[in-house]
Amino acid sequence: MIEIRIHGRGGQGAVIASKVLAVAVFKEGKYVQSFPAFGVERRGAPVMAFTRIDDQPIRIRCQIYEPDHVVVLDPTLLEAVDVTAGLKEGGWILINSEQDPATFDLPARYRVATIDAQSIAIKYKLGPKSAPIVNTAILGAFAKATGIVGLEALAEAVRESVPLKPEENVAATREAYNSVVAS
Amino acid sequence: MTEEIVFKTEADMPYLPMSLGTTLVNKTGSWRYIRPLYVDKTPPCNHDCPAGEDIVGYLALIEEGKYKEGWELIMQENPFPGVCGRVCPHPCESECNRRELGGAIAIHTLERFLADHTASQRPSVQASKRYDAKIAIIGSGPAGLACAYHLALRGYPVTVFEALPVVGGMMRVGIPEYRLPREVLEREIADIEALGVEIETNMRLGDNFKLSDLEDYQAIFIAVGLQKSRKLNVPGEDAEGVIPGLELLKRVNLGEEVQVGPSVAVIGGGNTAVDAARSALRLGSDVREPRSNEVTILYRRSREEMPAIAGEIEEALAEGVKIRYLSAPIELLTENGWVMGLKCVKMELGEPDESGRRRPMPIAGSEYALKADTVIPAIGQEADTSFLETGEQRLIEVRRGHIFIDAAGATTRPGIFAGGDVATPFGTVAHAVGSGKRAALAIDKYLRGEELSGFPPIDEAVHAVPKDMDPAIVRFDDLNPAYFEEIERTEQPQRPIEERVSGFEYFGWAQYGEVNLGFNEEEAQAEAERCFNCGTCNLCDTCLIFCPDVAIARLVAPPYPVPLARLNGAGYEVNYDYCKGCGVCAEECPRYAISIEKEIKWKK
Amino acid sequence: MEKVIMGNHAVSYGAKLARAQVIAAYPITPQTQIVEMLSEFWAEGLLDAKFIKVESEHSAMAACIGASSAGARAFTATSGHGLALMHEMLHWAAGARLPIVMANVNRAMGPGWSIWTEQTDSLAQRDTGWLQFYCESNQEVLDSVIQAFKIAEQVLLPTMLVLDAFVLSHTQEPVDIPDQELVDRYLPPYDARYKLDPGDPHAFGAMVAPPHYMELRYKIQKAMEEAVEVARQADGEFREIFGRSYGLVEKYRLEDAEVVLVASATITSTARVVVDELREEGYKVGLLKVRMFRPFPTKDVREALAGARKVAVIDRNISFGHGGIFAEEIKSALYNGSHRPPIFGFIIGLGGRDVTPASIRGIAEYTFEHDTPEMEIIWREVKNS
């Protein structure tokens, strides 16, 4: 089983990202489960969402405490929360940032990748300019970095899961897939 | 008494608490001591319309999109919906129950909408009979023409004698065209003429003919209106540059060129004063220099007492007319026979006078001068009864300057009736229409030899087509407010001010663009839908839904018959076998169209 | 068609496929999405139903009672405080023998104010005469809505299906959405034997005096007893058509189990993982899932626990002054039976506190380590000093 934790801020689309990832993997024939951190969400406050992936039906029904990988939709979260909490050794930390992965001071037992999802989201006019919705872009980068899901399944999942601008979101996913920077 | 059932085993019982037999045997109607009845009550608007229109009736028809039917419903009572929809001070709106939830319904604008929307159509009514008795009507104002219309509808040959070269009386010469476009009036007069009414112009009673010349006519209706302008009774009143308000309006309306100076003072607070002031403003304006003159109204009381239509005062102020309240002229200042200004005194309000308004009292030492090169007195009109010949004056009684009439509109001389402002100076088109209609109904009775009884008091409306409704007036407390939400009143759009006051440049000499532009269909629908249908069953089914005994059945299926508004009990049937008299239907009825009646039960 | 959907939407699909004819509901977190989606189905013309907006849950149930009395298939959904507000009407629905189906998303009662899962809200309604089913996956949720109508309309009692807040309601997972045609085959239109009809009026819900009231209660209990077999049969028929079934209880790896965990709802699902791990490690442990809580499947429970040396009941609920409600029920089911193993009553996860595999492992280990429970209520993971 692969367990993924997505960190974001309320309104950035972490919950949708967890679902899109689940739908994409499901399209490739795997079993999935995705859910928000159980509770209330407030715009701007740190939030989490989770995705489980397995070849078997997924029976475990609690939150994820020891993820295989984490996705960070907002680099300022690195200051606010411990995104590495429980993260397994060798796990990917995918960060929405225009900076090089090496500039982040993270333990060496993790693999770090960055993607400037912010600029991509603005380029495709996803969400308001002041608070662009970066979830679909970052999933493209995540797919490329981890190899967990193929681009085509992901693009398809994006297309049918986002409420607005499906083609622009797909384009953002593709662009991020092709421009992720890994350490 | 039904036998009590006791089940021997649980297996015999139904599995739920229900009666095995039908409850139809339980005739709950036997419990009743009061019962509901569908009785339409009088909506306040209907009650307050001087012309006796069924307002709720035509608002309902507008809602249904039945505009021609709505127009014809008005035409049963009033042949001037286009005129009244524009110039009536709409007393119907003053007690409208909608005031409590977003403002009174814009009834007059809806009346106008019906007239305008059906402008290309003609009424389908025709006289069904023909009588030989000829009737003479003197004056082609709203009273005279309404009388002619209702008599013609009843089959009488009618001749109207008009002093002026034009038809319509004050509607034609007393109301400025920016309030009442001529073609609207002409269209409605044409509808009256289409019924066979003859109108002879340039026939002034007293000058061109006398009452004694009308012996061929079996009945006469005098509706000559108020022709004399009341005088200021101050020195200088006869100077050049002084023109009475009504005179000014008449001359403008007859197409005569009227000059006004750069400083205009209008004396008075009624509609004529406001109309004259606004006309003077227009006469002094052109496109290059709108409002090149200054027009000031002097009124001796305050805004609160001002009798002109409030909306008209607002419009005048918006256009640039100034109003000096609590001011009265005591002398017109002249030079070489021309007026140069006014000497005024400031007033204060004392105790109420016989009109109920506070009496204005001059403040000693408060005199001031005002420059004016045109002065327009407009402090009211008086009846001119000089047409009555010496002998006639004894037969046709004149009281306090007005021809005296009874509740049927009959003068003291048999066969001669009078109405409108010469007899009852209410001063509105709608009152005059009501008055003329009253006389028509009375003349019909008179000519058929019937008693002239059964007419309501002179200040209440008469109905050509009586509506079967309880005279009780529906007030807001009678309604069920749970069913109504607050919705703002729709106001009709107005022509931009610059275009109004410079009007003749656009529309030709003395052709001013109409100020109010009326509703389009969408606005009319929105406004008509606000109507509560006070006291009027409109098949909303609330009674049927709430009846706990399912004792109410609807008799009418959509599409509803016309006029929907006057089902008056024909919409539903109460099954009194089961109605137990709980009164929930009447309590829930949103619009007080159900009454509760006490039943007296007799015991043997 | 398999789709990744959340538990709330699984309920919505279930109600749509069951062709609910009247839906009346009042919004409350975490249930609202159920009714939102139904209103969308309705707006898009995919659901031919009357949608009644109401001012409270009490009214929602009252509207369903009216609709069902008139012979319509009625559905509603609620949660926590909303269910509590319905209480009076829940008795009415059962007493009037109306096959209304309701989804309740378990939500802890306040104060302290909570939106998270706990079963006390629905278990507190156990004496109202409603059937209750607790679900552990989104698929089971959807399928149970359809089964619920089938069962309710046979025994003429209202039926509640219950799902955990967030752990199911907001969790996305693949769900097979059955074909309408198959559902129609399984669930024929509701044909009420008695219904409100102005053309043939009868008195409904009238006063019943002492000579007859008790018989009506007796009949409700008989219908409840009948419901056990009706539900078993409905589940069996469901398997024939859809290839899935759930049982009234489910025995998971109970063969030779010395310790049997008893769980309901989503804790069951996580407990399966723990049982598998412990079996790997050599522990003789099994799991009994209780899906149907009312009527309580006493016979099935006795049979399932016949070989257990010790029983550990996991309760995400509490009856204050006594203990976990499932534990009470299990004890009472076994007392008159021939086999009465020690029953350990564990309270865990109240107010939505996460129940992890480690939590459940701890419960199993405790039970293995003790011959009898040290106390009547064993609180787990309480922050004790």
mmCIF file with all atom_site columns, N, CA, C and O in Angstrom, chain B residues 584-596:
data_model
loop_
_atom_site.group_PDB
_atom_site.id
_atom_site.type_symbol
_atom_site.label_atom_id
_atom_site.label_alt_id
_atom_site.label_comp_id
_atom_site.label_asym_id
_atom_site.label_entity_id
_atom_site.label_seq_id
_atom_site.pdbx_PDB_ins_code
_atom_site.Cartn_x
_atom_site.Cartn_y
_atom_site.Cartn_z
_atom_site.occupancy
_atom_site.B_iso_or_equiv
_atom_site.pdbx_formal_charge
_atom_site.auth_seq_id
_atom_site.auth_comp_id
_atom_site.auth_asym_id
_atom_site.auth_atom_id
_atom_site.pdbx_PDB_model_num
ATOM 1  N N  . VAL B 1 584 ? -60.528 27.129 9.977 1.00 0.00 ? 584 VAL B N  1
ATOM 2  C CA . VAL B 1 584 ? -59.134 27.181 9.537 1.00 0.00 ? 584 VAL B CA 1
ATOM 3  C C  . VAL B 1 584 ? -59.022 27.793 8.139 1.00 0.00 ? 584 VAL B C  1
ATOM 4  O O  . VAL B 1 584 ? -58.115 28.564 7.852 1.00 0.00 ? 584 VAL B O  1
ATOM 5  N N  . CYS B 1 585 ? -59.975 27.491 7.269 1.00 0.00 ? 585 CYS B N  1
ATOM 6  C CA . CYS B 1 585 ? -59.924 28.028 5.902 1.00 0.00 ? 585 CYS B CA 1
ATOM 7  C C  . CYS B 1 585 ? -59.951 29.548 5.927 1.00 0.00 ? 585 CYS B C  1
ATOM 8  O O  . CYS B 1 585 ? -59.144 30.207 5.260 1.00 0.00 ? 585 CYS B O  1
ATOM 9  N N  . ALA B 1 586 ? -60.867 30.102 6.722 1.00 0.00 ? 586 ALA B N  1
ATOM 10 C CA . ALA B 1 586 ? -60.984 31.561 6.780 1.00 0.00 ? 586 ALA B CA 1
ATOM 11 C C  . ALA B 1 586 ? -59.760 32.165 7.450 1.00 0.00 ? 586 ALA B C  1
ATOM 12 O O  . ALA B 1 586 ? -59.266 33.216 7.050 1.00 0.00 ? 586 ALA B O  1
ATOM 13 N N  . GLU B 1 587 ? -59.275 31.464 8.461 1.00 0.00 ? 587 GLU B N  1
ATOM 14 C CA . GLU B 1 587 ? -58.091 31.955 9.184 1.00 0.00 ? 587 GLU B CA 1
ATOM 15 C C  . GLU B 1 587 ? -56.871 31.970 8.269 1.00 0.00 ? 587 GLU B C  1
ATOM 16 O O  . GLU B 1 587 ? -56.074 32.895 8.286 1.00 0.00 ? 587 GLU B O  1
ATOM 17 N N  . GLU B 1 588 ? -56.746 30.925 7.457 1.00 0.00 ? 588 GLU B N  1
ATOM 18 C CA . GLU B 1 588 ? -55.565 30.822 6.602 1.00 0.00 ? 588 GLU B CA 1
ATOM 19 C C  . GLU B 1 588 ? -55.687 31.642 5.327 1.00 0.00 ? 588 GLU B C  1
ATOM 20 O O  . GLU B 1 588 ? -54.685 32.015 4.738 1.00 0.00 ? 588 GLU B O  1
ATOM 21 N N  . CYS B 1 589 ? -56.895 31.879 4.860 1.00 0.00 ? 589 CYS B N  1
ATOM 22 C CA . CYS B 1 589 ? -57.080 32.587 3.584 1.00 0.00 ? 589 CYS B CA 1
ATOM 23 C C  . CYS B 1 589 ? -56.172 33.813 3.555 1.00 0.00 ? 589 CYS B C  1
ATOM 24 O O  . CYS B 1 589 ? -56.280 34.689 4.410 1.00 0.00 ? 589 CYS B O  1
ATOM 25 N N  . PRO B 1 590 ? -55.258 33.881 2.591 1.00 0.00 ? 590 PRO B N  1
ATOM 26 C CA . PRO B 1 590 ? -54.312 34.991 2.603 1.00 0.00 ? 590 PRO B CA 1
ATOM 27 C C  . PRO B 1 590 ? -54.995 36.341 2.425 1.00 0.00 ? 590 PRO B C  1
ATOM 28 O O  . PRO B 1 590 ? -54.449 37.360 2.805 1.00 0.00 ? 590 PRO B O  1
ATOM 29 N N  . ARG B 1 591 ? -56.192 36.336 1.781 1.00 0.00 ? 591 ARG B N  1
ATOM 30 C CA . ARG B 1 591 ? -56.718 37.628 1.316 1.00 0.00 ? 591 ARG B CA 1
ATOM 31 C C  . ARG B 1 591 ? -58.122 37.950 1.816 1.00 0.00 ? 591 ARG B C  1
ATOM 32 O O  . ARG B 1 591 ? -58.781 38.785 1.241 1.00 0.00 ? 591 ARG B O  1
ATOM 33 N N  . TYR B 1 592 ? -58.586 37.252 2.842 1.00 0.00 ? 592 TYR B N  1
ATOM 34 C CA . TYR B 1 592 ? -59.857 37.574 3.472 1.00 0.00 ? 592 TYR B CA 1
ATOM 35 C C  . TYR B 1 592 ? -60.997 37.449 2.470 1.00 0.00 ? 592 TYR B C  1
ATOM 36 O O  . TYR B 1 592 ? -61.868 38.308 2.390 1.00 0.00 ? 592 TYR B O  1
ATOM 37 N N  . ALA B 1 593 ? -60.994 36.374 1.733 1.00 0.00 ? 593 ALA B N  1
ATOM 38 C CA . ALA B 1 593 ? -62.077 36.152 0.782 1.00 0.00 ? 593 ALA B CA 1
ATOM 39 C C  . ALA B 1 593 ? -63.093 35.159 1.348 1.00 0.00 ? 593 ALA B C  1
ATOM 40 O O  . ALA B 1 593 ? -64.043 34.797 0.672 1.00 0.00 ? 593 ALA B O  1
ATOM 41 N N  . ILE B 1 594 ? -62.842 34.683 2.570 1.00 0.00 ? 594 ILE B N  1
ATOM 42 C CA . ILE B 1 594 ? -63.782 33.755 3.198 1.00 0.00 ? 594 ILE B CA 1
ATOM 43 C C  . ILE B 1 594 ? -64.317 34.420 4.464 1.00 0.00 ? 594 ILE B C  1
ATOM 44 O O  . ILE B 1 594 ? -63.549 34.977 5.246 1.00 0.00 ? 594 ILE B O  1
ATOM 45 N N  . SER B 1 595 ? -65.612 34.358 4.632 1.00 0.00 ? 595 SER B N  1
ATOM 46 C CA . SER B 1 595 ? -66.242 34.902 5.833 1.00 0.00 ? 595 SER B CA 1
ATOM 47 C C  . SER B 1 595 ? -66.751 33.756 6.683 1.00 0.00 ? 595 SER B C  1
ATOM 48 O O  . SER B 1 595 ? -67.008 32.665 6.185 1.00 0.00 ? 595 SER B O  1
ATOM 49 N N  . ILE B 1 596 ? -66.878 34.023 7.947 1.00 0.00 ? 596 ILE B N  1
ATOM 50 C CA . ILE B 1 596 ? -67.470 33.042 8.851 1.00 0.00 ? 596 ILE B CA 1
ATOM 51 C C  . ILE B 1 596 ? -68.855 33.543 9.235 1.00 0.00 ? 596 ILE B C  1
ATOM 52 O O  . ILE B 1 596 ? -69.020 34.699 9.618 1.00 0.00 ? 596 ILE B O  1
#
